[in-house]
Each structure stands twice: as structure tokens, then as C-alpha cells.
Backbone as JSON Lines, residues from 0, in Angstrom:
{"i":0,"aa":"M","n":[1.9,62.11,-52.76],"ca":[1.7,60.93,-51.95],"c":[0.76,59.93,-52.63]}
{"i":1,"aa":"A","n":[-0.02,60.42,-53.55],"ca":[-0.98,59.55,-54.23],"c":[-0.26,58.48,-55.05]}
{"i":2,"aa":"S","n":[0.91,58.81,-55.63],"ca":[1.63,57.84,-56.44],"c":[2.14,56.69,-55.58]}
{"i":3,"aa":"Y","n":[2.49,56.97,-54.32],"ca":[2.95,55.92,-53.43],"c":[1.85,54.9,-53.17]}
{"i":4,"aa":"T","n":[0.66,55.39,-52.9],"ca":[-0.44,54.47,-52.64],"c":[-0.82,53.7,-53.9]}
{"i":5,"aa":"K","n":[-0.72,54.35,-55.05],"ca":[-1.01,53.65,-56.3],"c":[0.02,52.55,-56.54]}
{"i":6,"aa":"A","n":[1.3,52.82,-56.23],"ca":[2.34,51.81,-56.43],"c":[2.1,50.62,-55.51]}
{"i":7,"aa":"A","n":[1.73,50.89,-54.27],"ca":[1.46,49.8,-53.32],"c":[0.24,49.0,-53.76]}
{"i":8,"aa":"Q","n":[-0.76,49.71,-54.26],"ca":[-1.97,49.02,-54.72],"c":[-1.65,48.15,-55.94]}
{"i":9,"aa":"Q","n":[-0.83,48.67,-56.84],"ca":[-0.46,47.9,-58.02],"c":[0.38,46.69,-57.64]}
{"i":10,"aa":"W","n":[1.28,46.85,-56.69],"ca":[2.1,45.73,-56.24],"c":[1.23,44.65,-55.62]}
{"i":11,"aa":"A","n":[0.27,45.06,-54.8],"ca":[-0.62,44.09,-54.16],"c":[-1.49,43.38,-55.2]}
{"i":12,"aa":"T","n":[-1.84,44.09,-56.27],"ca":[-2.67,43.49,-57.3],"c":[-1.91,42.41,-58.07]}
{"i":13,"aa":"F","n":[-0.63,42.69,-58.38],"ca":[0.15,41.78,-59.21],"c":[1.04,40.83,-58.41]}
{"i":14,"aa":"A","n":[0.98,40.89,-57.08],"ca":[1.82,40.01,-56.26],"c":[1.41,38.55,-56.45]}
{"i":15,"aa":"R","n":[2.38,37.69,-56.37],"ca":[2.11,36.26,-56.55],"c":[1.78,35.63,-55.2]}
{"i":16,"aa":"A","n":[0.65,34.95,-55.15],"ca":[0.22,34.27,-53.93],"c":[0.65,32.81,-53.99]}
{"i":17,"aa":"W","n":[0.66,32.15,-52.84],"ca":[1.01,30.74,-52.75],"c":[-0.21,29.97,-52.27]}
{"i":18,"aa":"Y","n":[-0.59,28.94,-53.02],"ca":[-1.76,28.14,-52.69],"c":[-1.35,26.71,-52.38]}
{"i":19,"aa":"L","n":[-2.08,26.08,-51.48],"ca":[-1.84,24.69,-51.08],"c":[-2.99,23.83,-51.59]}
{"i":20,"aa":"L","n":[-2.65,22.66,-52.15],"ca":[-3.65,21.72,-52.64],"c":[-3.27,20.32,-52.17]}
{"i":21,"aa":"D","n":[-4.21,19.64,-51.53],"ca":[-3.98,18.28,-51.04],"c":[-4.44,17.28,-52.1]}
{"i":22,"aa":"A","n":[-3.52,16.42,-52.55],"ca":[-3.81,15.48,-53.64],"c":[-4.27,14.12,-53.15]}
{"i":23,"aa":"K","n":[-4.51,13.97,-51.87],"ca":[-4.89,12.66,-51.33],"c":[-6.24,12.2,-51.9]}
{"i":24,"aa":"M","n":[-6.24,11.02,-52.53],"ca":[-7.43,10.39,-53.11],"c":[-8.08,11.26,-54.19]}
{"i":25,"aa":"Q","n":[-7.27,11.98,-54.98],"ca":[-7.78,12.82,-56.05],"c":[-7.25,12.33,-57.39]}
{"i":26,"aa":"P","n":[-8.06,12.38,-58.44],"ca":[-7.56,11.98,-59.77],"c":[-6.63,13.06,-60.33]}
{"i":27,"aa":"P","n":[-5.54,12.66,-60.99],"ca":[-4.57,13.64,-61.49],"c":[-5.15,14.65,-62.47]}
{"i":28,"aa":"G","n":[-6.1,14.25,-63.3],"ca":[-6.7,15.17,-64.26],"c":[-7.46,16.3,-63.59]}
{"i":29,"aa":"K","n":[-8.2,15.98,-62.53],"ca":[-8.95,17.0,-61.79],"c":[-7.99,17.93,-61.07]}
{"i":30,"aa":"L","n":[-6.9,17.37,-60.5],"ca":[-5.88,18.2,-59.85],"c":[-5.26,19.17,-60.85]}
{"i":31,"aa":"A","n":[-4.97,18.68,-62.04],"ca":[-4.34,19.51,-63.06],"c":[-5.26,20.66,-63.48]}
{"i":32,"aa":"A","n":[-6.53,20.37,-63.64],"ca":[-7.46,21.42,-64.07],"c":[-7.55,22.54,-63.04]}
{"i":33,"aa":"V","n":[-7.59,22.19,-61.76],"ca":[-7.66,23.19,-60.7],"c":[-6.34,23.95,-60.6]}
{"i":34,"aa":"T","n":[-5.23,23.24,-60.73],"ca":[-3.91,23.84,-60.58],"c":[-3.6,24.81,-61.71]}
{"i":35,"aa":"I","n":[-3.92,24.45,-62.93],"ca":[-3.59,25.28,-64.08],"c":[-4.29,26.63,-64.01]}
{"i":36,"aa":"R","n":[-5.5,26.63,-63.49],"ca":[-6.23,27.89,-63.34],"c":[-5.45,28.86,-62.46]}
{"i":37,"aa":"R","n":[-4.85,28.36,-61.38],"ca":[-4.06,29.23,-60.48],"c":[-2.71,29.58,-61.08]}
{"i":38,"aa":"L","n":[-2.07,28.62,-61.75],"ca":[-0.75,28.88,-62.33],"c":[-0.81,29.96,-63.41]}
{"i":39,"aa":"E","n":[-1.87,29.95,-64.2],"ca":[-2.01,30.94,-65.27],"c":[-2.55,32.26,-64.77]}
{"i":40,"aa":"G","n":[-3.22,32.27,-63.6],"ca":[-3.8,33.5,-63.07],"c":[-5.21,33.74,-63.56]}
{"i":41,"aa":"R","n":[-5.87,32.72,-64.08],"ca":[-7.23,32.88,-64.62],"c":[-8.26,33.17,-63.53]}
{"i":42,"aa":"H","n":[-7.91,32.92,-62.28],"ca":[-8.84,33.19,-61.18],"c":[-8.85,34.67,-60.79]}
{"i":43,"aa":"K","n":[-7.93,35.47,-61.35],"ca":[-7.83,36.89,-61.0],"c":[-8.65,37.74,-61.97]}
{"i":44,"aa":"P","n":[-9.25,38.81,-61.47],"ca":[-10.02,39.67,-62.38],"c":[-9.15,40.45,-63.36]}
{"i":45,"aa":"I","n":[-7.85,40.54,-63.11],"ca":[-6.95,41.28,-64.0],"c":[-6.31,40.38,-65.04]}
{"i":46,"aa":"Y","n":[-6.76,39.14,-65.16],"ca":[-6.14,38.19,-66.09],"c":[-6.23,38.67,-67.53]}
{"i":47,"aa":"H","n":[-5.11,38.51,-68.23],"ca":[-5.06,38.73,-69.67],"c":[-4.1,37.7,-70.24]}
{"i":48,"aa":"A","n":[-4.38,37.21,-71.43],"ca":[-3.58,36.14,-72.0],"c":[-2.12,36.53,-72.18]}
{"i":49,"aa":"L","n":[-1.84,37.8,-72.44],"ca":[-0.46,38.25,-72.66],"c":[0.22,38.68,-71.36]}
{"i":50,"aa":"N","n":[-0.49,38.62,-70.25],"ca":[0.04,39.06,-68.97],"c":[0.36,37.86,-68.1]}
{"i":51,"aa":"D","n":[1.55,37.79,-67.54],"ca":[1.94,36.68,-66.67],"c":[1.63,37.05,-65.23]}
{"i":52,"aa":"C","n":[0.44,36.69,-64.77],"ca":[0.02,37.07,-63.42],"c":[-0.34,35.84,-62.58]}
{"i":53,"aa":"G","n":[0.21,34.68,-62.91],"ca":[-0.11,33.45,-62.2],"c":[0.5,33.37,-60.82]}
{"i":54,"aa":"D","n":[0.04,32.43,-60.04],"ca":[0.49,32.24,-58.66],"c":[1.23,30.92,-58.51]}
{"i":55,"aa":"H","n":[1.84,30.74,-57.34],"ca":[2.52,29.49,-57.0],"c":[1.5,28.5,-56.45]}
{"i":56,"aa":"V","n":[1.66,27.23,-56.78],"ca":[0.79,26.18,-56.26],"c":[1.66,25.08,-55.66]}
{"i":57,"aa":"V","n":[1.38,24.74,-54.41],"ca":[2.09,23.67,-53.7],"c":[1.12,22.5,-53.58]}
{"i":58,"aa":"I","n":[1.5,21.35,-54.11],"ca":[0.65,20.15,-54.05],"c":[1.32,19.13,-53.14]}
{"i":59,"aa":"I","n":[0.6,18.7,-52.11],"ca":[1.13,17.71,-51.17],"c":[0.4,16.38,-51.36]}
{"i":60,"aa":"N","n":[0.97,15.33,-50.81],"ca":[0.4,13.97,-50.83],"c":[0.22,13.44,-52.25]}
{"i":61,"aa":"T","n":[1.17,13.7,-53.15],"ca":[1.07,13.16,-54.5],"c":[1.27,11.65,-54.52]}
{"i":62,"aa":"R","n":[1.82,11.11,-53.44],"ca":[2.0,9.66,-53.34],"c":[0.64,8.95,-53.23]}
{"i":63,"aa":"H","n":[-0.39,9.67,-52.78],"ca":[-1.69,9.06,-52.49],"c":[-2.76,9.46,-53.5]}
{"i":64,"aa":"I","n":[-2.4,9.69,-54.78],"ca":[-3.39,10.02,-55.79],"c":[-4.23,8.79,-56.11]}
{"i":65,"aa":"A","n":[-5.34,8.99,-56.8],"ca":[-6.24,7.88,-57.12],"c":[-6.6,7.9,-58.59]}
{"i":66,"aa":"F","n":[-6.57,6.73,-59.2],"ca":[-7.06,6.55,-60.56],"c":[-8.36,5.77,-60.49]}
{"i":67,"aa":"S","n":[-9.28,6.04,-61.4],"ca":[-10.51,5.26,-61.45],"c":[-10.29,4.04,-62.34]}
{"i":68,"aa":"G","n":[-11.05,3.01,-62.07],"ca":[-10.97,1.8,-62.89],"c":[-9.64,1.09,-62.74]}
{"i":69,"aa":"N","n":[-9.14,0.58,-63.84],"ca":[-7.91,-0.21,-63.84],"c":[-6.76,0.58,-64.46]}
{"i":70,"aa":"K","n":[-6.76,1.91,-64.29],"ca":[-5.77,2.75,-64.96],"c":[-4.36,2.56,-64.44]}
{"i":71,"aa":"W","n":[-4.2,2.07,-63.22],"ca":[-2.84,1.87,-62.7],"c":[-2.07,0.88,-63.58]}
{"i":72,"aa":"E","n":[-2.76,-0.12,-64.13],"ca":[-2.1,-1.09,-65.0],"c":[-2.26,-0.77,-66.48]}
{"i":73,"aa":"Q","n":[-3.35,-0.11,-66.86],"ca":[-3.63,0.11,-68.28],"c":[-3.06,1.41,-68.83]}
{"i":74,"aa":"K","n":[-2.92,2.44,-68.01],"ca":[-2.41,3.72,-68.51],"c":[-0.9,3.62,-68.74]}
{"i":75,"aa":"V","n":[-0.46,4.0,-69.92],"ca":[0.94,3.85,-70.31],"c":[1.52,5.23,-70.62]}
{"i":76,"aa":"Y","n":[2.69,5.51,-70.06],"ca":[3.42,6.75,-70.33],"c":[4.58,6.41,-71.26]}
{"i":77,"aa":"S","n":[4.66,7.12,-72.4],"ca":[5.66,6.82,-73.42],"c":[6.65,7.96,-73.55]}
{"i":78,"aa":"S","n":[7.88,7.61,-73.91],"ca":[8.9,8.61,-74.21],"c":[9.86,8.02,-75.24]}
{"i":79,"aa":"H","n":[10.6,8.89,-75.89],"ca":[11.56,8.44,-76.9],"c":[12.84,9.23,-76.72]}
{"i":80,"aa":"T","n":[13.97,8.53,-76.74],"ca":[15.27,9.18,-76.54],"c":[15.73,9.92,-77.79]}
{"i":81,"aa":"G","n":[15.18,9.6,-78.94],"ca":[15.61,10.2,-80.19],"c":[16.56,9.31,-80.97]}
{"i":82,"aa":"Y","n":[17.03,8.26,-80.33],"ca":[17.92,7.29,-80.99],"c":[17.12,6.09,-81.47]}
{"i":83,"aa":"P","n":[17.61,5.36,-82.46],"ca":[16.9,4.15,-82.9],"c":[16.76,3.15,-81.75]}
{"i":84,"aa":"G","n":[15.57,2.63,-81.6],"ca":[15.3,1.68,-80.51],"c":[15.16,2.35,-79.16]}
{"i":85,"aa":"G","n":[14.98,3.66,-79.13],"ca":[14.91,4.39,-77.87],"c":[13.51,4.66,-77.37]}
{"i":86,"aa":"F","n":[12.52,3.91,-77.85],"ca":[11.13,4.09,-77.43],"c":[10.92,3.38,-76.1]}
{"i":87,"aa":"K","n":[10.49,4.12,-75.09],"ca":[10.29,3.56,-73.75],"c":[8.83,3.72,-73.35]}
{"i":88,"aa":"Q","n":[8.29,2.68,-72.71],"ca":[6.93,2.72,-72.2],"c":[6.92,2.17,-70.78]}
{"i":89,"aa":"V","n":[6.24,2.87,-69.88],"ca":[6.07,2.41,-68.5],"c":[4.61,2.59,-68.11]}
{"i":90,"aa":"T","n":[4.12,1.7,-67.27],"ca":[2.75,1.83,-66.78],"c":[2.71,2.87,-65.67]}
{"i":91,"aa":"A","n":[1.51,3.29,-65.32],"ca":[1.34,4.28,-64.27],"c":[1.89,3.75,-62.93]}
{"i":92,"aa":"T","n":[1.73,2.48,-62.66],"ca":[2.23,1.89,-61.42],"c":[3.75,1.97,-61.37]}
{"i":93,"aa":"Q","n":[4.42,1.59,-62.46],"ca":[5.89,1.63,-62.48],"c":[6.41,3.05,-62.33]}
{"i":94,"aa":"L","n":[5.78,4.0,-63.01],"ca":[6.21,5.39,-62.91],"c":[5.98,5.94,-61.52]}
{"i":95,"aa":"H","n":[4.85,5.57,-60.91],"ca":[4.52,6.06,-59.57],"c":[5.47,5.49,-58.51]}
{"i":96,"aa":"L","n":[5.86,4.24,-58.67],"ca":[6.81,3.64,-57.73],"c":[8.2,4.28,-57.86]}
{"i":97,"aa":"K","n":[8.56,4.65,-59.07],"ca":[9.87,5.27,-59.3],"c":[9.91,6.7,-58.77]}
{"i":98,"aa":"D","n":[8.88,7.49,-59.07],"ca":[8.8,8.89,-58.62],"c":[7.34,9.22,-58.31]}
{"i":99,"aa":"P","n":[6.97,9.38,-57.03],"ca":[5.57,9.62,-56.66],"c":[4.99,10.95,-57.17]}
{"i":100,"aa":"T","n":[5.86,11.88,-57.58],"ca":[5.35,13.16,-58.07],"c":[5.24,13.2,-59.59]}
{"i":101,"aa":"A","n":[5.75,12.21,-60.29],"ca":[5.88,12.26,-61.75],"c":[4.54,12.27,-62.47]}
{"i":102,"aa":"I","n":[3.57,11.5,-62.0],"ca":[2.29,11.42,-62.7],"c":[1.58,12.77,-62.65]}
{"i":103,"aa":"V","n":[1.56,13.4,-61.49],"ca":[0.9,14.7,-61.36],"c":[1.65,15.75,-62.18]}
{"i":104,"aa":"K","n":[2.97,15.69,-62.14],"ca":[3.78,16.65,-62.9],"c":[3.55,16.52,-64.41]}
{"i":105,"aa":"L","n":[3.53,15.3,-64.9],"ca":[3.29,15.06,-66.33],"c":[1.88,15.49,-66.74]}
{"i":106,"aa":"T","n":[0.91,15.21,-65.89],"ca":[-0.48,15.56,-66.21],"c":[-0.63,17.08,-66.32]}
{"i":107,"aa":"I","n":[-0.05,17.8,-65.38],"ca":[-0.15,19.26,-65.4],"c":[0.63,19.81,-66.59]}
{"i":108,"aa":"Y","n":[1.83,19.28,-66.85],"ca":[2.66,19.76,-67.94],"c":[1.97,19.58,-69.29]}
{"i":109,"aa":"R","n":[1.33,18.43,-69.48],"ca":[0.67,18.15,-70.75],"c":[-0.62,18.94,-70.91]}
{"i":110,"aa":"M","n":[-1.22,19.39,-69.81],"ca":[-2.46,20.14,-69.89],"c":[-2.23,21.65,-70.06]}
{"i":111,"aa":"L","n":[-1.01,22.12,-69.76],"ca":[-0.71,23.54,-69.93],"c":[-0.67,23.9,-71.41]}
{"i":112,"aa":"P","n":[-0.9,25.18,-71.76],"ca":[-0.81,25.56,-73.17],"c":[0.6,25.36,-73.71]}
{"i":113,"aa":"K","n":[0.68,24.92,-74.95],"ca":[1.98,24.61,-75.55],"c":[2.61,25.88,-76.12]}
{"i":114,"aa":"N","n":[3.11,26.74,-75.23],"ca":[3.77,27.97,-75.66],"c":[5.0,28.22,-74.79]}
{"i":115,"aa":"L","n":[5.62,29.37,-74.94],"ca":[6.86,29.66,-74.23],"c":[6.65,29.87,-72.73]}
{"i":116,"aa":"L","n":[5.42,30.08,-72.31],"ca":[5.16,30.29,-70.87],"c":[5.12,28.98,-70.09]}
{"i":117,"aa":"R","n":[5.04,27.86,-70.78],"ca":[4.84,26.57,-70.1],"c":[5.95,26.29,-69.1]}
{"i":118,"aa":"R","n":[7.2,26.49,-69.45],"ca":[8.3,26.22,-68.52],"c":[8.27,27.17,-67.33]}
{"i":119,"aa":"T","n":[7.93,28.41,-67.57],"ca":[7.84,29.39,-66.48],"c":[6.74,29.01,-65.5]}
{"i":120,"aa":"L","n":[5.61,28.57,-66.03],"ca":[4.51,28.16,-65.16],"c":[4.87,26.92,-64.36]}
{"i":121,"aa":"M","n":[5.62,26.0,-64.96],"ca":[6.03,24.79,-64.24],"c":[7.01,25.1,-63.11]}
{"i":122,"aa":"Q","n":[7.74,26.2,-63.21],"ca":[8.65,26.58,-62.13],"c":[7.88,27.03,-60.9]}
{"i":123,"aa":"R","n":[6.63,27.46,-61.08],"ca":[5.81,27.88,-59.95],"c":[5.01,26.74,-59.34]}
{"i":124,"aa":"L","n":[5.22,25.53,-59.84],"ca":[4.54,24.36,-59.31],"c":[5.51,23.63,-58.38]}
{"i":125,"aa":"H","n":[5.07,23.35,-57.16],"ca":[5.91,22.7,-56.17],"c":[5.19,21.43,-55.71]}
{"i":126,"aa":"L","n":[5.8,20.27,-55.98],"ca":[5.18,18.98,-55.68],"c":[5.92,18.27,-54.56]}
{"i":127,"aa":"F","n":[5.15,17.67,-53.64],"ca":[5.72,16.92,-52.53],"c":[4.97,15.6,-52.37]}
{"i":128,"aa":"P","n":[5.7,14.48,-52.25],"ca":[5.02,13.18,-52.17],"c":[4.24,12.97,-50.88]}
{"i":129,"aa":"D","n":[4.64,13.63,-49.8],"ca":[3.95,13.49,-48.51],"c":[3.48,14.87,-48.05]}
{"i":130,"aa":"D","n":[2.98,14.95,-46.81],"ca":[2.5,16.24,-46.31],"c":[3.6,17.05,-45.62]}
{"i":131,"aa":"V","n":[4.84,16.72,-45.83],"ca":[5.97,17.46,-45.26],"c":[6.4,18.52,-46.28]}
{"i":132,"aa":"I","n":[6.35,19.79,-45.85],"ca":[6.7,20.91,-46.71],"c":[7.88,21.65,-46.07]}
{"i":133,"aa":"P","n":[8.89,22.06,-46.85],"ca":[9.98,22.86,-46.28],"c":[9.46,24.16,-45.66]}
{"i":134,"aa":"E","n":[10.14,24.62,-44.63],"ca":[9.67,25.8,-43.88],"c":[9.63,27.05,-44.74]}
{"i":135,"aa":"D","n":[10.61,27.25,-45.62],"ca":[10.63,28.46,-46.43],"c":[9.44,28.53,-47.38]}
{"i":136,"aa":"I","n":[8.92,27.39,-47.82],"ca":[7.71,27.37,-48.65],"c":[6.47,27.47,-47.77]}
{"i":137,"aa":"E","n":[6.5,26.81,-46.63],"ca":[5.32,26.8,-45.76],"c":[4.97,28.19,-45.23]}
{"i":138,"aa":"K","n":[5.98,29.02,-45.0],"ca":[5.69,30.37,-44.49],"c":[5.07,31.27,-45.55]}
{"i":139,"aa":"N","n":[5.22,30.91,-46.83],"ca":[4.64,31.71,-47.91],"c":[3.18,31.36,-48.2]}
{"i":140,"aa":"L","n":[2.71,30.2,-47.73],"ca":[1.36,29.74,-48.07],"c":[0.31,30.73,-47.6]}
{"i":141,"aa":"L","n":[-0.62,31.01,-48.5],"ca":[-1.64,32.02,-48.23],"c":[-3.01,31.39,-48.03]}
{"i":142,"aa":"Q","n":[-3.36,30.41,-48.86],"ca":[-4.7,29.86,-48.85],"c":[-4.67,28.42,-49.32]}
{"i":143,"aa":"E","n":[-5.65,27.63,-48.88],"ca":[-5.76,26.24,-49.33],"c":[-6.87,26.13,-50.37]}
{"i":144,"aa":"I","n":[-6.55,25.48,-51.47],"ca":[-7.54,25.26,-52.53],"c":[-8.37,24.04,-52.13]}
{"i":145,"aa":"P","n":[-9.7,24.12,-52.22],"ca":[-10.5,22.93,-51.89],"c":[-10.25,21.8,-52.89]}
{"i":146,"aa":"Q","n":[-10.33,20.57,-52.39],"ca":[-10.11,19.41,-53.25],"c":[-11.21,19.32,-54.3]}
{"i":147,"aa":"P","n":[-10.84,18.93,-55.55],"ca":[-11.86,18.85,-56.59],"c":[-12.91,17.77,-56.35]}
{"i":148,"aa":"R","n":[-12.54,16.67,-55.71],"ca":[-13.48,15.6,-55.4],"c":[-13.58,15.43,-53.89]}
{"i":149,"aa":"V","n":[-14.78,15.2,-53.4],"ca":[-14.98,14.97,-51.98],"c":[-14.51,13.56,-51.65]}
{"i":150,"aa":"V","n":[-13.67,13.43,-50.62],"ca":[-13.15,12.13,-50.22],"c":[-14.08,11.57,-49.14]}
{"i":151,"aa":"P","n":[-14.7,10.41,-49.39],"ca":[-15.57,9.84,-48.37],"c":[-14.76,9.33,-47.19]}
{"i":152,"aa":"R","n":[-15.36,9.43,-46.01],"ca":[-14.67,8.96,-44.8],"c":[-14.73,7.44,-44.73]}
{"i":153,"aa":"R","n":[-13.66,6.86,-44.16],"ca":[-13.64,5.42,-43.94],"c":[-14.5,5.09,-42.73]}
{"i":154,"aa":"L","n":[-14.89,3.83,-42.6],"ca":[-15.78,3.42,-41.53],"c":[-15.14,3.61,-40.16]}
{"i":155,"aa":"D","n":[-13.81,3.42,-40.07],"ca":[-13.15,3.59,-38.77],"c":[-13.0,5.07,-38.38]}
{"i":156,"aa":"E","n":[-13.34,6.0,-39.27],"ca":[-13.27,7.42,-38.95],"c":[-14.58,7.95,-38.35]}
{"i":157,"aa":"Y","n":[-15.63,7.13,-38.36],"ca":[-16.91,7.52,-37.76],"c":[-16.9,7.18,-36.27]}
{"i":158,"aa":"T","n":[-17.55,8.02,-35.46],"ca":[-17.69,7.74,-34.03],"c":[-18.84,6.75,-33.84]}
{"i":159,"aa":"P","n":[-18.87,6.02,-32.71],"ca":[-19.98,5.09,-32.47],"c":[-21.34,5.78,-32.44]}
{"i":160,"aa":"E","n":[-21.39,7.04,-32.0],"ca":[-22.66,7.77,-31.97],"c":[-23.16,8.04,-33.39]}
{"i":161,"aa":"E","n":[-22.24,8.37,-34.32],"ca":[-22.63,8.61,-35.7],"c":[-23.11,7.32,-36.37]}
{"i":162,"aa":"I","n":[-22.47,6.21,-36.04],"ca":[-22.88,4.92,-36.61],"c":[-24.26,4.53,-36.11]}
{"i":163,"aa":"A","n":[-24.51,4.76,-34.8],"ca":[-25.82,4.43,-34.23],"c":[-26.92,5.32,-34.8]}
{"i":164,"aa":"A","n":[-26.6,6.59,-35.1],"ca":[-27.6,7.53,-35.61],"c":[-27.84,7.37,-37.11]}
{"i":165,"aa":"F","n":[-27.02,6.57,-37.78],"ca":[-27.17,6.4,-39.22],"c":[-28.46,5.65,-39.52]}
{"i":166,"aa":"P","n":[-29.25,6.07,-40.51],"ca":[-30.53,5.39,-40.77],"c":[-30.34,3.95,-41.25]}
{"i":167,"aa":"R","n":[-31.18,3.08,-40.77],"ca":[-31.12,1.66,-41.12],"c":[-31.83,1.45,-42.46]}
{"i":168,"aa":"V","n":[-31.2,0.71,-43.34],"ca":[-31.8,0.39,-44.63],"c":[-32.83,-0.73,-44.47]}
{"i":169,"aa":"W","n":[-32.51,-1.67,-43.59],"ca":[-33.37,-2.83,-43.41],"c":[-33.36,-3.23,-41.95]}
{"i":170,"aa":"T","n":[-34.5,-3.4,-41.38],"ca":[-34.6,-3.86,-39.99],"c":[-35.04,-5.32,-40.02]}
{"i":171,"aa":"P","n":[-34.2,-6.2,-39.5],"ca":[-34.56,-7.63,-39.54],"c":[-35.74,-7.93,-38.61]}
{"i":172,"aa":"P","n":[-36.59,-8.89,-38.99],"ca":[-37.69,-9.29,-38.09],"c":[-37.14,-10.0,-36.87]}
{"i":173,"aa":"K","n":[-37.97,-10.13,-35.83],"ca":[-37.52,-10.72,-34.57],"c":[-37.15,-12.19,-34.7]}
{"i":174,"aa":"D","n":[-37.8,-12.9,-35.61],"ca":[-37.51,-14.32,-35.76],"c":[-36.42,-14.6,-36.82]}
{"i":175,"aa":"F","n":[-35.7,-13.59,-37.25],"ca":[-34.67,-13.74,-38.25],"c":[-33.43,-14.39,-37.65]}
{"i":176,"aa":"R","n":[-32.88,-15.42,-38.34],"ca":[-31.67,-16.1,-37.86],"c":[-30.63,-16.04,-38.97]}
{"i":177,"aa":"M","n":[-29.41,-15.7,-38.6],"ca":[-28.29,-15.72,-39.57],"c":[-27.68,-17.1,-39.56]}
{"i":178,"aa":"K","n":[-27.34,-17.62,-40.72],"ca":[-26.75,-18.96,-40.79],"c":[-25.29,-18.94,-40.42]}
């Protein structure tokens, strides 16, 4: 009977888990760094470079990613068809309008190790432009990965009590008049 429990324990150790990551207001590079760790299985104590023990990662809200600075217009994605005159360049804005998941997918793909496992790891990545997930994937989800960057709340998300309790930076004098 001991072999049965060992088999179950081994199966539970090597089973693939499904993780959820929300990409809303997150930079693609930070998302990729967090995602690759789960795809490769580096978060597991049994990780070994020759062992394929990675998990599935589901990323939602890829339509709402954020770039810092002016990268939407300045960042350029290039490709070549292999034919003369087949060099193509598109900005991040054009690529994002065409396919909202493409920027995150390209970022993760380019950050993965350049070996034969790269395509296998990409098959375990599931990208969705909005927060709508198919039921067959949603029932597999095990845990949510915390966002790499903290998203500040907008002013309309605060209650009036929180706004009133917020410390004042400057208190105007009684004789102060606004023009």
C-alpha cells in the first residue's frame, strides 16, 4: 500500500497548477518576469533545469496594460518576411489596436530562454484581452498571482469619509480669497 501513497504524492508534486494574473495597469516587462517564473516552474522546490515542471498561467485584461513614458508611440516592433523588401515595423499603439494580447505575448516569448522548451512553455500561457475567461479554464484556476506593481486608486474610488480623513497639506488662512 505504501507504493500507492507514494504514487499519489509524486503526482501531486508534479501536477500542473493554473494561476491567474491581472494585467490591468501593469507594464508588460514586469508581467513577463512574474509569468516566466511560473511557466518554467522556478517557484517550486523541485525545480531543475532539465525537468519540465512548469504551470499554466492565465493573464486577463491585456487590453489595459500600461507603458511608462512615451513608449506607446516610440516602441517599435519589427519583423521580416524573409523576402526582399519584407521588413515590417509597427508601433506599440498600432500592434495593440490590432491585437490586444500581442504585446504581452511577444514580451513573454522574447524573455523566455531560447531553447526547445520555449514553444512548450508558450502553450501553457493563456491570454485574454478582457476579464472574461472560458468556463473550462476558469474551473482549473487554483490561485491568483499578485500584481507586480500596485495600482493606485482613482479619486472617484474613494468614499467621502476617506477623502475627509485624508491629511491636509495646506490649510488656507481665514482671509484667503481665490481669484
